[in-house]
CSV table of C-alpha atoms in Angstrom, one decimal:
chain,number,residue,atom,x,y,z
A,1,MET,CA,-27.2,-18.2,0.4
A,2,ARG,CA,-27.5,-14.5,0.3
A,3,SER,CA,-27.1,-12.7,-3.0
A,4,LYS,CA,-26.2,-14.7,-6.2
A,5,LYS,CA,-24.8,-11.5,-7.7
A,6,GLY,CA,-22.4,-11.0,-4.7
A,7,LEU,CA,-21.5,-14.6,-4.8
A,8,ILE,CA,-20.6,-14.5,-8.4
A,9,ILE,CA,-18.6,-11.3,-8.0
A,10,PHE,CA,-16.6,-12.6,-5.1
A,11,LEU,CA,-16.0,-15.9,-6.8
A,12,CYS,CA,-14.7,-14.2,-9.9
A,13,LEU,CA,-12.5,-11.9,-7.8
A,14,THR,CA,-11.0,-14.8,-5.8
A,15,LEU,CA,-10.3,-16.8,-8.9
A,16,ALA,CA,-8.8,-13.7,-10.7
A,17,VAL,CA,-6.4,-13.0,-7.8
A,18,ALA,CA,-5.4,-16.7,-7.6
A,19,ALA,CA,-4.7,-16.6,-11.3
A,20,LEU,CA,-2.7,-13.4,-11.0
A,21,VAL,CA,-0.6,-15.0,-8.2
A,22,MET,CA,0.1,-18.0,-10.3
A,23,TYR,CA,0.9,-15.9,-13.4
A,24,MET,CA,3.3,-13.7,-11.4
A,25,GLY,CA,5.0,-16.9,-10.0
A,26,SER,CA,5.4,-18.3,-13.5
A,27,ARG,CA,7.4,-15.3,-14.8
A,28,GLY,CA,11.1,-15.9,-15.3
A,29,ALA,CA,13.7,-14.4,-13.0
A,30,ASN,CA,14.6,-11.5,-15.4
A,31,GLN,CA,11.0,-10.4,-15.8
A,32,SER,CA,10.3,-10.7,-12.1
A,33,TYR,CA,13.5,-8.8,-11.2
A,34,GLY,CA,12.7,-6.1,-13.8
A,35,GLN,CA,9.3,-5.5,-12.2
A,36,SER,CA,10.8,-5.5,-8.7
A,37,SER,CA,13.3,-2.8,-9.9
A,38,TRP,CA,10.5,-0.6,-11.2
A,39,VAL,CA,8.5,-0.9,-8.0
A,40,LEU,CA,11.7,-0.3,-6.0
A,41,SER,CA,12.5,2.9,-7.8
A,42,TRP,CA,8.9,4.1,-7.2
A,43,PHE,CA,9.0,3.0,-3.5
A,44,THR,CA,12.3,4.7,-2.7
A,45,LYS,CA,10.8,8.0,-3.9
A,46,LEU,CA,7.8,7.5,-1.7
A,47,VAL,CA,9.8,6.3,1.4
A,48,PRO,CA,13.2,8.0,1.2
A,49,PHE,CA,14.9,6.1,4.0
A,50,PHE,CA,14.3,2.9,2.2
A,51,GLY,CA,16.9,3.9,-0.4
A,52,LYS,CA,19.6,3.9,2.3
A,53,LEU,CA,19.3,0.2,2.8
A,54,PRO,CA,21.7,-2.1,0.8
A,55,GLN,CA,20.5,-2.9,-2.7
A,56,GLY,CA,20.0,-6.6,-2.0
A,57,ARG,CA,18.0,-5.9,1.1
A,58,GLN,CA,15.8,-3.4,-0.8
A,59,VAL,CA,14.9,-6.0,-3.5
A,60,TYR,CA,14.3,-8.7,-0.9
A,61,LEU,CA,11.9,-6.5,1.1
A,62,ILE,CA,10.1,-5.3,-2.1
A,63,ARG,CA,9.6,-8.9,-3.2
A,64,ARG,CA,8.3,-9.9,0.3
A,65,MET,CA,5.9,-6.9,0.3
A,66,ALA,CA,4.6,-8.0,-3.1
A,67,HIS,CA,3.9,-11.5,-1.8
A,68,ALA,CA,2.2,-10.1,1.3
A,69,PHE,CA,0.0,-7.8,-0.8
A,70,GLU,CA,-0.9,-10.6,-3.2
A,71,TYR,CA,-1.8,-13.1,-0.5
A,72,GLY,CA,-3.5,-10.5,1.6
A,73,ILE,CA,-5.8,-9.6,-1.3
A,74,PHE,CA,-6.4,-13.3,-1.9
A,75,ALA,CA,-7.4,-13.8,1.8
A,76,LEU,CA,-9.7,-10.8,1.6
A,77,CYS,CA,-11.5,-12.0,-1.5
A,78,CYS,CA,-11.7,-15.6,-0.2
A,79,SER,CA,-13.2,-14.4,3.1
A,80,ALA,CA,-15.7,-12.2,1.3
A,81,LEU,CA,-16.6,-15.2,-0.9
A,82,LEU,CA,-17.2,-17.4,2.1
A,83,PHE,CA,-19.2,-14.8,4.0
A,84,SER,CA,-21.3,-14.2,0.8
A,85,ILE,CA,-22.1,-17.9,0.6
A,86,GLY,CA,-23.6,-17.6,4.2
A,87,LYS,CA,-23.3,-21.3,5.0
A,88,ILE,CA,-20.4,-20.9,7.5
A,89,GLU,CA,-21.9,-19.6,10.8
A,90,LYS,CA,-18.7,-19.4,12.8
A,91,LYS,CA,-16.3,-16.6,11.9
A,92,TRP,CA,-13.3,-18.7,13.0
A,93,ALA,CA,-14.4,-21.4,10.5
A,94,CYS,CA,-14.4,-18.9,7.7
A,95,GLY,CA,-10.9,-17.9,8.7
A,96,ALA,CA,-9.8,-21.5,8.8
A,97,VAL,CA,-11.2,-22.2,5.3
A,98,THR,CA,-9.5,-19.0,4.1
A,99,MET,CA,-6.2,-20.1,5.5
A,100,LEU,CA,-6.6,-23.6,4.0
A,101,ALA,CA,-7.2,-22.1,0.6
A,102,THR,CA,-4.3,-19.8,1.0
A,103,PHE,CA,-2.0,-22.6,2.0
A,104,GLY,CA,-3.1,-24.6,-1.1
A,105,LEU,CA,-2.5,-21.6,-3.4
A,106,ALA,CA,0.9,-20.9,-1.8
A,107,CYS,CA,2.0,-24.5,-2.2
A,108,ILE,CA,1.0,-24.5,-5.8
A,109,ASP,CA,2.7,-21.1,-6.4
A,110,GLU,CA,5.9,-21.6,-4.5
A,111,LEU,CA,6.6,-25.4,-4.7
A,112,LEU,CA,5.3,-26.2,-8.1
A,113,ILE,CA,5.2,-23.1,-10.3
A,114,GLN,CA,8.1,-21.0,-9.0
A,115,ALA,CA,10.3,-24.1,-8.3
A,116,GLY,CA,9.9,-25.1,-12.0
A,117,THR,CA,10.5,-21.6,-13.4
A,118,ALA,CA,14.0,-20.6,-14.7
A,119,GLY,CA,15.9,-18.6,-12.2
A,120,ARG,CA,13.2,-18.8,-9.5
A,121,THR,CA,13.1,-20.7,-6.3
A,122,GLY,CA,10.2,-21.6,-4.1
A,123,THR,CA,10.6,-22.9,-0.6
A,124,PHE,CA,8.3,-24.0,2.2
A,125,LYS,CA,9.5,-20.9,4.1
A,126,ASP,CA,8.0,-18.8,1.4
A,127,VAL,CA,4.7,-20.8,1.7
A,128,LEU,CA,4.7,-20.0,5.5
A,129,PHE,CA,5.4,-16.3,4.8
A,130,ASP,CA,2.5,-16.1,2.3
A,131,CYS,CA,0.2,-17.8,4.8
A,132,ALA,CA,1.3,-15.4,7.6
A,133,SER,CA,0.4,-12.5,5.3
A,134,ALA,CA,-3.0,-14.0,4.7
A,135,LEU,CA,-3.5,-14.8,8.4
A,136,VAL,CA,-3.1,-11.1,9.3
A,137,VAL,CA,-5.8,-10.1,6.8
A,138,ALA,CA,-8.1,-13.0,7.8
A,139,ILE,CA,-7.9,-11.9,11.5
A,140,ILE,CA,-8.7,-8.3,10.5
A,141,VAL,CA,-11.7,-9.5,8.5
A,142,MET,CA,-13.0,-11.6,11.4
A,143,ILE,CA,-12.6,-8.7,13.8
A,144,VAL,CA,-14.5,-6.3,11.4
A,145,LYS,CA,-17.2,-8.9,10.7
A,146,TYR,CA,-17.6,-9.5,14.5
A,147,LYS,CA,-18.0,-5.8,15.1
A,148,HIS,CA,-20.3,-5.4,12.1
A,149,ASP,CA,-22.5,-8.3,13.2
A,150,GLY,CA,-22.6,-6.9,16.8
A,151,LYS,CA,-23.9,-3.5,15.6
A,152,ASN,CA,-26.6,-5.1,13.4
A,153,GLN,CA,-28.1,-7.1,16.3
């Protein structure tokens, strides 16, 4: 194990992001839609061509980007936690454990929490999308770690 301080920080960050994901999933449809609308109005000012898309498509894409962001941050924190533990020698194994943790969180969020929340739905397709978002981040982390380790040898 490397630094206890780093381990505690990354553990707390990982758990906080997981809690945030579950909290956001537990919000009712009206609360969730209201937040998406706020982000949508901000995003259309930032990216003007986005406002030319049909309203339903805009909301769908904003919601997908929110999930991609949440699960990407979770994968980043989870990878940092695993690397700070220092017990996993192979970078691909760290990525695999990160993906397993992401899959578990996505199943809990989509299939248990959102499916049981008024006005919300959770499907296995959503779980796969969340995992795909995390996979992109996990691959980037492994590449950066590989390059970093190569420079330090």
